[in-house]
PDB file of C-alpha atoms in Angstrom:
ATOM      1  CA  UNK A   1       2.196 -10.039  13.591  1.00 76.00           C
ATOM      2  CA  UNK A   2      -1.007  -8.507  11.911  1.00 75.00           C
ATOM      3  CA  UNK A   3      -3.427 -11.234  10.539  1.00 74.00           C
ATOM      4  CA  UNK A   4      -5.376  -8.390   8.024  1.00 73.00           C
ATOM      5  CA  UNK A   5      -8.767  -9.081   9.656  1.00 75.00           C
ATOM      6  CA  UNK A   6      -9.198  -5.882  10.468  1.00 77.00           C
ATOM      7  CA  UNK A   7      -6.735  -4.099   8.025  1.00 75.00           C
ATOM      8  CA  UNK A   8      -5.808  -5.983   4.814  1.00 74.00           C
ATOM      9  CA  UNK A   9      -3.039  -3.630   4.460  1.00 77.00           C
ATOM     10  CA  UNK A  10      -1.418  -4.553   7.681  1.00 76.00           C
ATOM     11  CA  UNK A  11      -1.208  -8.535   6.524  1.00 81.00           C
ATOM     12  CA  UNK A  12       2.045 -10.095   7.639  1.00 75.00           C
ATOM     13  CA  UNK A  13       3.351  -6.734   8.957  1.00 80.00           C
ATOM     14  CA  UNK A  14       5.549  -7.190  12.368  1.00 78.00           C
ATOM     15  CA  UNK A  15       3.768  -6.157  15.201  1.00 78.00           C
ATOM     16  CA  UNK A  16       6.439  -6.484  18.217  1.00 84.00           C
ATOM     17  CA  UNK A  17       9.868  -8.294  18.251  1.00 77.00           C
ATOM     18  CA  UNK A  18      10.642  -9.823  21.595  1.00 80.00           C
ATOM     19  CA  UNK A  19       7.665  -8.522  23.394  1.00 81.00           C
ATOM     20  CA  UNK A  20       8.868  -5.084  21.880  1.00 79.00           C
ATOM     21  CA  UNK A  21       7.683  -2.108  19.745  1.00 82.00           C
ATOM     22  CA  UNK A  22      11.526  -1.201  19.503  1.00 81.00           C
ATOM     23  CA  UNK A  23      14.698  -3.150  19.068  1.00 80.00           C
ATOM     24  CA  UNK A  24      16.824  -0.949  21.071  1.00 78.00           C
ATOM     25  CA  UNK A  25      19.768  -1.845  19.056  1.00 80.00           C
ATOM     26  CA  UNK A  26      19.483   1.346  16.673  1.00 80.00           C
ATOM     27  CA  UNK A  27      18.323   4.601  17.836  1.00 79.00           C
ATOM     28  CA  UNK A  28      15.095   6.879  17.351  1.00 79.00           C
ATOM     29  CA  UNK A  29      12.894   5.388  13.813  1.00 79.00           C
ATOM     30  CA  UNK A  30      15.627   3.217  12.893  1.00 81.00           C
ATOM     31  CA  UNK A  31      14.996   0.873  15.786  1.00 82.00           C
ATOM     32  CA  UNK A  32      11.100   0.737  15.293  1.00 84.00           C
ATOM     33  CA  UNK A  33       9.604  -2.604  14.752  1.00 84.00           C
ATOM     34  CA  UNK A  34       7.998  -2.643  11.568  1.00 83.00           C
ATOM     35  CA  UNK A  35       7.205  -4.049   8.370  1.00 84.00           C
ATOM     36  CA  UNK A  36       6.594  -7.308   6.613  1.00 86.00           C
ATOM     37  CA  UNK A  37       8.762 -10.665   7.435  1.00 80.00           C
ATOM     38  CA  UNK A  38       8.939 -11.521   3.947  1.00 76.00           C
ATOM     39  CA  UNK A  39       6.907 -15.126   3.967  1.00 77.00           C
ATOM     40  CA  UNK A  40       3.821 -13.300   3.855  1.00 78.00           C
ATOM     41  CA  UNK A  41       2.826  -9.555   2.369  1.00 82.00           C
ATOM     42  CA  UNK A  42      -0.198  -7.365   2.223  1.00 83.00           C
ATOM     43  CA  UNK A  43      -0.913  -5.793  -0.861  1.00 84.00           C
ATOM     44  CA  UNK A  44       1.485  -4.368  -2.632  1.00 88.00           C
ATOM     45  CA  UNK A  45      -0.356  -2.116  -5.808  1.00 88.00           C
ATOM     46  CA  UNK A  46       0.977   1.305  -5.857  1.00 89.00           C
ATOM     47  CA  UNK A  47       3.313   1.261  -3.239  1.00 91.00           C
ATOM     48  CA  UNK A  48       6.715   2.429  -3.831  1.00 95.00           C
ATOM     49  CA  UNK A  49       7.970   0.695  -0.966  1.00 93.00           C
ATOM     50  CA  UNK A  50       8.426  -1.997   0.874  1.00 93.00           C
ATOM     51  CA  UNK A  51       9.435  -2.581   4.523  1.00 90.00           C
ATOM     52  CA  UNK A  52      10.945  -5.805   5.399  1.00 90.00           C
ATOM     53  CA  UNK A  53      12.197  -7.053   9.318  1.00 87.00           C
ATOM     54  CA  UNK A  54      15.199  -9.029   9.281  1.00 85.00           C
ATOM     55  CA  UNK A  55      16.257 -10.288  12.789  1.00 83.00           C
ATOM     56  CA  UNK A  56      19.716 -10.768  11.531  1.00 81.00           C
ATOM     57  CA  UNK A  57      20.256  -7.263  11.842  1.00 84.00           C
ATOM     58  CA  UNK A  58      17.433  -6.651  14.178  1.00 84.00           C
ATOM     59  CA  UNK A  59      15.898  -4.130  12.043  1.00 85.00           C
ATOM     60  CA  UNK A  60      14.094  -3.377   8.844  1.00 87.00           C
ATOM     61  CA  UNK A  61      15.218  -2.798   5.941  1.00 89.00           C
ATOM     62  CA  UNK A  62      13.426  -0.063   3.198  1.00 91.00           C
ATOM     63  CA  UNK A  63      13.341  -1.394  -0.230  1.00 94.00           C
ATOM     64  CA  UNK A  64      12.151   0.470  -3.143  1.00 95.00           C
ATOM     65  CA  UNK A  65      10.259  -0.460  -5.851  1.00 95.00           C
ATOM     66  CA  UNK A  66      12.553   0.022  -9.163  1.00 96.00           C
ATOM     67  CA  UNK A  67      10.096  -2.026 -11.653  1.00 94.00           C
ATOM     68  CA  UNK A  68       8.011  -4.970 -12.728  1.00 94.00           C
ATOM     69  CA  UNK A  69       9.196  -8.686 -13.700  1.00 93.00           C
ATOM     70  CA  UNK A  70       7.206 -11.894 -14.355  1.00 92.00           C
ATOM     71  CA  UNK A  71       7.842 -14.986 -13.070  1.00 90.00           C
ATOM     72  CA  UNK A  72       5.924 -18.120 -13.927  1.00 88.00           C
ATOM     73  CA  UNK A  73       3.681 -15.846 -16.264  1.00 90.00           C
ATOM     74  CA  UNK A  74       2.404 -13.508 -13.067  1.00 91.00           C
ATOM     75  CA  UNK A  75       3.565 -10.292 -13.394  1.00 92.00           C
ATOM     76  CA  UNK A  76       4.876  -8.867  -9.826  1.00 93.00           C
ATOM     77  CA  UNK A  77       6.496  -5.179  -8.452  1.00 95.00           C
ATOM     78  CA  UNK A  78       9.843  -5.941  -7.827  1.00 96.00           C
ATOM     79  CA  UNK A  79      11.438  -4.198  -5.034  1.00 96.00           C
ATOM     80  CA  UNK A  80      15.144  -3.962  -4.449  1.00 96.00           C
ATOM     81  CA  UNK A  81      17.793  -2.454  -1.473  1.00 94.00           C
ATOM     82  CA  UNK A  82      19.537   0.007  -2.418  1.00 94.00           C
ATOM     83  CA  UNK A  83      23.202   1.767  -1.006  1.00 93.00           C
ATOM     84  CA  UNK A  84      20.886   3.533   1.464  1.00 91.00           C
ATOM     85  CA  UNK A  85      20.347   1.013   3.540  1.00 90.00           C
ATOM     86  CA  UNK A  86      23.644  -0.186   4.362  1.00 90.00           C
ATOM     87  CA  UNK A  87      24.433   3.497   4.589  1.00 88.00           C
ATOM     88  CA  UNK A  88      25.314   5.303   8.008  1.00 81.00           C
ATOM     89  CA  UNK A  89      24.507   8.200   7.269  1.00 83.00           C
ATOM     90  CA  UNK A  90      28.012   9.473   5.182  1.00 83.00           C
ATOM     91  CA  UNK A  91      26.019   9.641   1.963  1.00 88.00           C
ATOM     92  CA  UNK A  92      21.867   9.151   3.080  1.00 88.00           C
ATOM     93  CA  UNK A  93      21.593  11.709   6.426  1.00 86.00           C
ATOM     94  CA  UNK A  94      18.471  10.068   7.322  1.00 84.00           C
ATOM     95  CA  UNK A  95      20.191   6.780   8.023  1.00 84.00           C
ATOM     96  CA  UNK A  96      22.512   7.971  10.815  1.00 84.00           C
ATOM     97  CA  UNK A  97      20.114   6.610  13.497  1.00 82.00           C
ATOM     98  CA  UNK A  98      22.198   3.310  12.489  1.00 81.00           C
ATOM     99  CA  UNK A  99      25.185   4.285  12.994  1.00 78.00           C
ATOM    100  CA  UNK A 100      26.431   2.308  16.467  1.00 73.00           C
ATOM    101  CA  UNK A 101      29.821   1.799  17.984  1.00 66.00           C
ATOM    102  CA  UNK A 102      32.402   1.694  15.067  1.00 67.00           C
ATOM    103  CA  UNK A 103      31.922   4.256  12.538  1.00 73.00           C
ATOM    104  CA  UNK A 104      32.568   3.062   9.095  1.00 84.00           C
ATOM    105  CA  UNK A 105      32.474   3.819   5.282  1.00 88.00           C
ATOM    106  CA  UNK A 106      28.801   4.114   3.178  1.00 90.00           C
ATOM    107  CA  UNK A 107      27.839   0.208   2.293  1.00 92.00           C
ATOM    108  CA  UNK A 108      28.926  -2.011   5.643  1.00 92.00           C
ATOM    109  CA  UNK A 109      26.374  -1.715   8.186  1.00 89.00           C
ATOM    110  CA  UNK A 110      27.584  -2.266  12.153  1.00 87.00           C
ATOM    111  CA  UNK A 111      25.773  -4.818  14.032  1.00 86.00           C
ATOM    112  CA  UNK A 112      28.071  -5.635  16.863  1.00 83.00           C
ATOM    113  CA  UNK A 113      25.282  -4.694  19.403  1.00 80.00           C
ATOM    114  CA  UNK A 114      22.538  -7.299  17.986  1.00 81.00           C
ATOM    115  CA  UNK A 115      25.480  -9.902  17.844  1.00 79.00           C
ATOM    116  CA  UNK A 116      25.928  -9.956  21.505  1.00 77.00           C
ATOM    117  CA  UNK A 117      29.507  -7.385  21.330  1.00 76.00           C
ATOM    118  CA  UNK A 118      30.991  -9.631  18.571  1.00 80.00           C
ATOM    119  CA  UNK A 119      32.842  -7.547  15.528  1.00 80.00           C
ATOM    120  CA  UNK A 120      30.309  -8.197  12.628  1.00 85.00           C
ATOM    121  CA  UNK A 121      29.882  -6.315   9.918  1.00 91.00           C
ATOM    122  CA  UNK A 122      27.319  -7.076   6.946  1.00 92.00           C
ATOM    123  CA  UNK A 123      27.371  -5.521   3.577  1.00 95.00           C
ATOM    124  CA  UNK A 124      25.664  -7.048   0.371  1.00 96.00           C
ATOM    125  CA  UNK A 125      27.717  -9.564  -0.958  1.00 96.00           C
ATOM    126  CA  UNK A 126      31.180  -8.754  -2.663  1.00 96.00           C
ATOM    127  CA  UNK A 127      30.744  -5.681  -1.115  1.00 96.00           C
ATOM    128  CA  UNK A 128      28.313  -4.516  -3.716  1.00 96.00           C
ATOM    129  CA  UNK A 129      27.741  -1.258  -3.713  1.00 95.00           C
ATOM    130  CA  UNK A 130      29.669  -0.822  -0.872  1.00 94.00           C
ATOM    131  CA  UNK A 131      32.714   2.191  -0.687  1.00 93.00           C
ATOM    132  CA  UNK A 132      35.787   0.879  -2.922  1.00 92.00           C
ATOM    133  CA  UNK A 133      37.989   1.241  -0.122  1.00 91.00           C
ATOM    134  CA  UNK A 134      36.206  -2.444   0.542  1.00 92.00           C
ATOM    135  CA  UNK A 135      37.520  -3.910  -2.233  1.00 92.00           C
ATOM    136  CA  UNK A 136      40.780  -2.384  -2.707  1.00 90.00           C
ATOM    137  CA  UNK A 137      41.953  -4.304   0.745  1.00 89.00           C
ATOM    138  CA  UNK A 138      40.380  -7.901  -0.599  1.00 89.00           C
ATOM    139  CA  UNK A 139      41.833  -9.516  -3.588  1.00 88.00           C
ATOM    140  CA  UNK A 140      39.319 -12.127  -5.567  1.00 91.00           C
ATOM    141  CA  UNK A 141      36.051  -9.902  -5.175  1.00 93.00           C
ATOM    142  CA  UNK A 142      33.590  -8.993  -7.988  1.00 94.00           C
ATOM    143  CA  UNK A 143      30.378  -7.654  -7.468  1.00 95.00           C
ATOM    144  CA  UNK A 144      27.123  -7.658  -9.476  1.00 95.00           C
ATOM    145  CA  UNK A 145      23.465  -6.838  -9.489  1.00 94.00           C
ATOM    146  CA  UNK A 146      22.866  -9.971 -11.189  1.00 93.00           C
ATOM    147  CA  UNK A 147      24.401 -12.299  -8.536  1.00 95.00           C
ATOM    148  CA  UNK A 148      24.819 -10.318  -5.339  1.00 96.00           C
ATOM    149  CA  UNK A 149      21.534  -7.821  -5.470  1.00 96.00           C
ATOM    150  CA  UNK A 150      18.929  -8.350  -2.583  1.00 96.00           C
ATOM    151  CA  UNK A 151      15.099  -7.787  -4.216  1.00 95.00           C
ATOM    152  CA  UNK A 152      11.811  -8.906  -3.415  1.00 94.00           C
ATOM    153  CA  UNK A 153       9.133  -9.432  -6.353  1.00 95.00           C
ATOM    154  CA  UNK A 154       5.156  -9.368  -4.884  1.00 94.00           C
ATOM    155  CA  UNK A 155       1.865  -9.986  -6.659  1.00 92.00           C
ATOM    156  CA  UNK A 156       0.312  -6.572  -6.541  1.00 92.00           C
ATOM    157  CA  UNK A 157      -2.927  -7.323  -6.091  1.00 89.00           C
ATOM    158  CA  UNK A 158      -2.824 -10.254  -3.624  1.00 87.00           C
ATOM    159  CA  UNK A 159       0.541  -9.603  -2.231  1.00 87.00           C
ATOM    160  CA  UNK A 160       1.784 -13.007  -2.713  1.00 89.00           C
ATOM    161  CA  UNK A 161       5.884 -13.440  -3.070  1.00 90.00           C
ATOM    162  CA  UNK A 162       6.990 -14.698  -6.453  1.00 93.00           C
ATOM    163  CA  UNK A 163      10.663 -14.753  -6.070  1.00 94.00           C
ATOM    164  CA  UNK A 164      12.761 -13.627  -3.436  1.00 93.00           C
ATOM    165  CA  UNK A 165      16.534 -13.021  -3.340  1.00 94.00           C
ATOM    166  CA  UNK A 166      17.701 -12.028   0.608  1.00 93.00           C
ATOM    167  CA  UNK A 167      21.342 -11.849   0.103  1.00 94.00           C
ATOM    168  CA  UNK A 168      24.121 -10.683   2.968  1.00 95.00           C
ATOM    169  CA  UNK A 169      27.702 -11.363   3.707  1.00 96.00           C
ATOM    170  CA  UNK A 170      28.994 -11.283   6.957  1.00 94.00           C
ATOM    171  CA  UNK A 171      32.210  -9.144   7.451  1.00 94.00           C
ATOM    172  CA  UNK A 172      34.986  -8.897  10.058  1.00 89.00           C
ATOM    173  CA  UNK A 173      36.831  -6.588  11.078  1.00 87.00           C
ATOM    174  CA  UNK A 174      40.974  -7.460  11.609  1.00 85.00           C
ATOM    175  CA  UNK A 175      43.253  -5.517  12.899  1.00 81.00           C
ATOM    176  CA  UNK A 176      47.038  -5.707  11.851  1.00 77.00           C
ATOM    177  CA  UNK A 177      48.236  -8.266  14.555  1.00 73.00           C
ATOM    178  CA  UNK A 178      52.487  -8.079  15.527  1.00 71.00           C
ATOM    179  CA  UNK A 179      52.323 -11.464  17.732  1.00 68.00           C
ATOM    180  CA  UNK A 180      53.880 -14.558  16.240  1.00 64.00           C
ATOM    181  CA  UNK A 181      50.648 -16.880  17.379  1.00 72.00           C
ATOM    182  CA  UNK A 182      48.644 -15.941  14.333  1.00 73.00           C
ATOM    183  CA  UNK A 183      50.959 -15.055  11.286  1.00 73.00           C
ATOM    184  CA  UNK A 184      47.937 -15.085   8.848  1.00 72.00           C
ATOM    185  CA  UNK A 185      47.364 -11.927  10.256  1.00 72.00           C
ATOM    186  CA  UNK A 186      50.731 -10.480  11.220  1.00 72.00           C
ATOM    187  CA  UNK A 187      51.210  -8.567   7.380  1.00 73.00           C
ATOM    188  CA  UNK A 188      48.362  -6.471   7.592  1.00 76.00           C
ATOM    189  CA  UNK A 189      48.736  -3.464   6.296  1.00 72.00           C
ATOM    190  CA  UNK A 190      46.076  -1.669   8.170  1.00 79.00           C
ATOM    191  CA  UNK A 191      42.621  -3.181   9.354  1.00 81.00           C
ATOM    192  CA  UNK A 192      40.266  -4.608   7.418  1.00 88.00           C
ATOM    193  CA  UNK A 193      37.292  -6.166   6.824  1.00 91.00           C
ATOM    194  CA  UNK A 194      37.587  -9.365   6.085  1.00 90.00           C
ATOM    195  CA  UNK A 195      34.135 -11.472   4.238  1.00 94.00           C
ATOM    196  CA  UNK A 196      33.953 -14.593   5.980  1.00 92.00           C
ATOM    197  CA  UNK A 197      30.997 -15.773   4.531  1.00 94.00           C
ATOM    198  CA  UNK A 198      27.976 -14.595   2.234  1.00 95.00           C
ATOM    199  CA  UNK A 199      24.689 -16.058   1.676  1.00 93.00           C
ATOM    200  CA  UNK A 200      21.509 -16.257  -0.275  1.00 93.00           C
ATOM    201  CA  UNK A 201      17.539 -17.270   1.055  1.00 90.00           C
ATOM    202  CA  UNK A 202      15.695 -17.771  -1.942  1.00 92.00           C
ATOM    203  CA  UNK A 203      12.367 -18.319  -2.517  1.00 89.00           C
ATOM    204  CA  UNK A 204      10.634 -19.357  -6.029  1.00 92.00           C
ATOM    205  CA  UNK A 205       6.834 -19.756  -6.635  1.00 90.00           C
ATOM    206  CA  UNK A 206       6.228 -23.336  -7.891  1.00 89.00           C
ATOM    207  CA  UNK A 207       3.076 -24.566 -10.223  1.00 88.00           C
ATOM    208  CA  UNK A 208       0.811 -25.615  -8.299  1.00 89.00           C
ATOM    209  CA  UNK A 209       0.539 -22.002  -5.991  1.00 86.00           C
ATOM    210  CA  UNK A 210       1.124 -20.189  -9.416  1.00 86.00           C
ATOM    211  CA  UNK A 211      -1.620 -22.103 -11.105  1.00 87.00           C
ATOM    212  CA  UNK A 212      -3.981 -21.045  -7.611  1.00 87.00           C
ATOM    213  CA  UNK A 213      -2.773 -17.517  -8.023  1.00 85.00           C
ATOM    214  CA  UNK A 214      -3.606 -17.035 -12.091  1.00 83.00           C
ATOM    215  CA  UNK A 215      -6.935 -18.250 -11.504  1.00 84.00           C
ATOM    216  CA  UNK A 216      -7.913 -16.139  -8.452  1.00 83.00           C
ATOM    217  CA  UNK A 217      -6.944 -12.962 -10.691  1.00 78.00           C
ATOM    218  CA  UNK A 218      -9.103 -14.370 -13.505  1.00 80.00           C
ATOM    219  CA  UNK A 219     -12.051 -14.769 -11.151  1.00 76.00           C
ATOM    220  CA  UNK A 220     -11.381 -11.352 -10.156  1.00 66.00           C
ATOM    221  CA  UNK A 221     -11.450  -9.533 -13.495  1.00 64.00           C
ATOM    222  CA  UNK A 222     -14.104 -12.118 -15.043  1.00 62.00           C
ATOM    223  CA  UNK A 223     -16.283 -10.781 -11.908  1.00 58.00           C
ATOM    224  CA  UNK A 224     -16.084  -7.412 -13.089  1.00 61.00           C
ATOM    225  CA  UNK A 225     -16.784  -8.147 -16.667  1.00 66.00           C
ATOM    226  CA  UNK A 226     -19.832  -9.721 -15.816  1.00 64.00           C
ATOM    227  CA  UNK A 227     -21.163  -7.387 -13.778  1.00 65.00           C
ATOM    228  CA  UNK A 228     -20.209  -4.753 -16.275  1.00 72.00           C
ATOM    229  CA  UNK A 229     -22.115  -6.839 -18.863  1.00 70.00           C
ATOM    230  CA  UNK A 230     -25.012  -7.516 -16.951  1.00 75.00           C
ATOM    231  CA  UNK A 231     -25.208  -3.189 -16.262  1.00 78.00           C
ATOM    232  CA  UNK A 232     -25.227  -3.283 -20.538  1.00 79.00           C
ATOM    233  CA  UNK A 233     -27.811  -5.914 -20.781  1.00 78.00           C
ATOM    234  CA  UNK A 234     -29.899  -4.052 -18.233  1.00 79.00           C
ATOM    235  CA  UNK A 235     -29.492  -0.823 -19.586  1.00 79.00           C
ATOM    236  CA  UNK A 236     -30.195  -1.924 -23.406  1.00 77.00           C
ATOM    237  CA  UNK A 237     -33.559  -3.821 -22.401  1.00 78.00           C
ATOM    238  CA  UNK A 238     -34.679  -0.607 -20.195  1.00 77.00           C
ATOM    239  CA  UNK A 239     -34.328   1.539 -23.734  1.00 78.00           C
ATOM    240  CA  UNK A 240     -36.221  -0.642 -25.731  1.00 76.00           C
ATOM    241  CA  UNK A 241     -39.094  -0.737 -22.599  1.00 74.00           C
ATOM    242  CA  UNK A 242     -39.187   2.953 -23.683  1.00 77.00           C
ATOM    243  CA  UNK A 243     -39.152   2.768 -26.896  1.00 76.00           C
ATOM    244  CA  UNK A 244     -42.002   0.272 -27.177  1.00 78.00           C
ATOM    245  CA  UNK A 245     -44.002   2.128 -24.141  1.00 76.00           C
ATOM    246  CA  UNK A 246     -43.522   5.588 -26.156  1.00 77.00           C
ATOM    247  CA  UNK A 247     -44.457   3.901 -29.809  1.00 73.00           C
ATOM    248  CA  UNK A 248     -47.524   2.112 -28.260  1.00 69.00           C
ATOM    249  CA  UNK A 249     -48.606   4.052 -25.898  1.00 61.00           C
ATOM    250  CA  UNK A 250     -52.511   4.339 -24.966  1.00 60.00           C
ATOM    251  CA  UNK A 251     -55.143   5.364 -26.618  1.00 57.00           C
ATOM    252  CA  UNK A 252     -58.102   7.775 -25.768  1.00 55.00           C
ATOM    253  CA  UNK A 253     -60.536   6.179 -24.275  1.00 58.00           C
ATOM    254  CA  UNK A 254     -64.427   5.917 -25.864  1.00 53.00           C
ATOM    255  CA  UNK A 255     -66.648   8.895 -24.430  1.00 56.00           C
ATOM    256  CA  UNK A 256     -69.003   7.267 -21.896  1.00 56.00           C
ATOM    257  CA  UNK A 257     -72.511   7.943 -20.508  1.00 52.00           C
ATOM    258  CA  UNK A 258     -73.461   8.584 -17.364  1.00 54.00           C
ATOM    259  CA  UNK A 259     -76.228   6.966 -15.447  1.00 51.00           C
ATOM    260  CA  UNK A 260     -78.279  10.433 -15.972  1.00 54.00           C
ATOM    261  CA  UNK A 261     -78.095  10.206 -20.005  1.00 54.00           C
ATOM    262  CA  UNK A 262     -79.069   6.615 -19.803  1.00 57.00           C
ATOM    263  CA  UNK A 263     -81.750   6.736 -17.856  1.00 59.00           C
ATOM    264  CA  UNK A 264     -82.859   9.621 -20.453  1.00 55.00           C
ATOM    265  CA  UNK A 265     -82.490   7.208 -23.137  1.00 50.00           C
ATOM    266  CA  UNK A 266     -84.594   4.815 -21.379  1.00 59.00           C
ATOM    267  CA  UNK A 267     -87.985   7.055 -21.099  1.00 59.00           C
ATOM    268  CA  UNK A 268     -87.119   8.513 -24.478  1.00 50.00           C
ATOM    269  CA  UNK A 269     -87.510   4.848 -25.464  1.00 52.00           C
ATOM    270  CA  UNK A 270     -90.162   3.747 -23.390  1.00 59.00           C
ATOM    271  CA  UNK A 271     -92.494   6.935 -24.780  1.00 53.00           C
ATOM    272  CA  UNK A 272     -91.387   6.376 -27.973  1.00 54.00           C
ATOM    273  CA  UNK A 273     -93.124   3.107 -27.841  1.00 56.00           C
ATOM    274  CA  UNK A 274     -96.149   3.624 -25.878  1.00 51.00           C
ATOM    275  CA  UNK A 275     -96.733   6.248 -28.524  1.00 50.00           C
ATOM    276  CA  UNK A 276     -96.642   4.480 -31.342  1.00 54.00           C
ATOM    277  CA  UNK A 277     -98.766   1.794 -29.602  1.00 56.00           C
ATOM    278  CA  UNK A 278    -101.385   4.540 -28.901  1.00 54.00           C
ATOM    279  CA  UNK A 279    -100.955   6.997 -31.270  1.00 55.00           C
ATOM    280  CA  UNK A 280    -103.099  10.426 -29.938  1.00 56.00           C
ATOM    281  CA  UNK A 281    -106.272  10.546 -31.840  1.00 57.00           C
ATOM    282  CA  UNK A 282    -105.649  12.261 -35.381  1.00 56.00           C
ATOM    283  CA  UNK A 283    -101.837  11.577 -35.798  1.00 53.00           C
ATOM    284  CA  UNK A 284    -100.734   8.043 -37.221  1.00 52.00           C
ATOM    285  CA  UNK A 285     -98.330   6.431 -35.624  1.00 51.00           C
ATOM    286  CA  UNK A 286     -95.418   7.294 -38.438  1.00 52.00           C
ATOM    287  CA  UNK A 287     -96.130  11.355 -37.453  1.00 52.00           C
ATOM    288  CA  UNK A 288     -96.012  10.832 -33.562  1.00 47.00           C
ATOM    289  CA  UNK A 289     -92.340   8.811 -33.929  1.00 50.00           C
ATOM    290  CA  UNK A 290     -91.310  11.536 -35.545  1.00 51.00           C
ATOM    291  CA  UNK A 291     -92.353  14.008 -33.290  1.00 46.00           C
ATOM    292  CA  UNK A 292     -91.000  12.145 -30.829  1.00 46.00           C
ATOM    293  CA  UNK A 293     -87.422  11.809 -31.971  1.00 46.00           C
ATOM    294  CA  UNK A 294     -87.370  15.180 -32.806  1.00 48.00           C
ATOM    295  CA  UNK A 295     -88.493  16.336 -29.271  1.00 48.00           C
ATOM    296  CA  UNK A 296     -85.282  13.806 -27.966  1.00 49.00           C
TER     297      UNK A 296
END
């Protein structure tokens, strides 16, 4: 069996049976080992079917998805058989492959050669959806989806079983018998297949794994909305950086000087000075500022 280290999508599916990629029981694809066992399943979202190995009839069994249902408030994809599988290829071609040893009608499968030779014969329960040929040779019989359907529901995202309804009868076949050691069987008509015994392996979630599952897909969508909120909040304050950066941005800086005009300005000064300390002889010292500042 796959463990979904590598693979999540191969979780719980049947690797060999037996030491063996194929039962030999069936021929061609219908005797590949494959799909899930049932206690465990990988995830099922968007699938529209589901594969499901039953060593009982030492093959798997194709069920399609025909809906949703909740059970204990988690909503799962409910998968259910349908006539195909129990078909032999009378009414669904590609299910000939099944057909071994006695040929039969559409809805009783033949699995004489994974019961060791013995005459066995299973069919859903009451013969449901099984030819009426079935019923008309069994008195008391009266199938229904409701009691006698076989369906799996899964958790979609984590592939977890919610409820589970495996349900097969066991058939066999009689032939009209003329000796006096069994009379049950001496007024037969014609052969028949006679149910000897049906039954039902259920399997219901209880609270405490439901409780685990409704707060793992919780966790799952709060992750997202947090990290879809945190993208918001990131994305609001990098606007309102811009905004701010574009309404204050920087001004123009004051002209400067360069060390050439200021050491200008420095003699300018300096003469200034000396000339008004020492004023040339005929000018006052009022005319030779002047001059000077004019001159700068």
């Amino acid at each position: 069996m796959y463990t979904g280290t590598d693979d999540l999508s191969k979780l719980g599916m049947m690797y060999s049976w037996n030491y063996e990629h194929h039962s030999h029981y069936y021929k061609e694809s219908c005797g590949l080992v494959h799909g899930t066992t049932g206690e465990i399943c990988a995830p099922v979202k968007g699938m529209e079917t589901l594969a499901v190995f039953s060593p009982d009839v030492c093959g798997s069994l194709t069920l399609k998805k025909v809906g949703e249902l909740e059970t204990m408030g988690i909503t799962g994809s409910k998968f259910e058989a349908d006539a195909s599988i129990l078909d032999n290829g009378t009414l669904y071609p590609s299910q000939a492959c099944y057909t071994t040893g006695e040929s039969v009608y559409s809805g009783v499968m033949n699995i004489s050669s994974c019961k060791w030779g013995a005459p066995a014969f299973i069919s859903y329960p009451h013969f449901y959806l099984a030819d009426s040929s079935y019923l008309d040779a069994v008195e008391g019989l009266s199938p229904s989806s409701k009691y006698h359907s076989f369906y799996f529901v899964v958790e979609p995202e984590m592939g977890v079983p919610l409820q589970v309804r495996a349900r097969m009868q066991i058939n066999i076949l009689v032939d009209p018998y003329t000796g006096s050691n069994i009379p049950l069987f001496k007024n037969l008509p014609e052969r028949v297949f006679l149910p000897a015994m049906w039954f039902t392996q259920s399997v219901d979630i209880d609270d405490k794994l439901s409780s685990t599952v409704k707060t793992a897909l919780i966790a799952k969508t709060a992750g997202w909305g947090v990290l879809f909120a945190l993208a918001a909040v990131g994305l609001v304050l990098l606007i309102i950086g811009l905004v701010i950066s574009l309404r204050h941005g920087p001004r123009h800086p004051l002209p400067t000087h360069n060390a050439g005009s200021q050491s200008a300005l420095t003699s300018l000064l300096s003469a200034t000075d000396l000339a008004s300390t020492h004023p040339p002889p005929g000018c006052s010292r009022s005319e030779v500022h002047h001059l000077v500042v004019e001159s700068g």
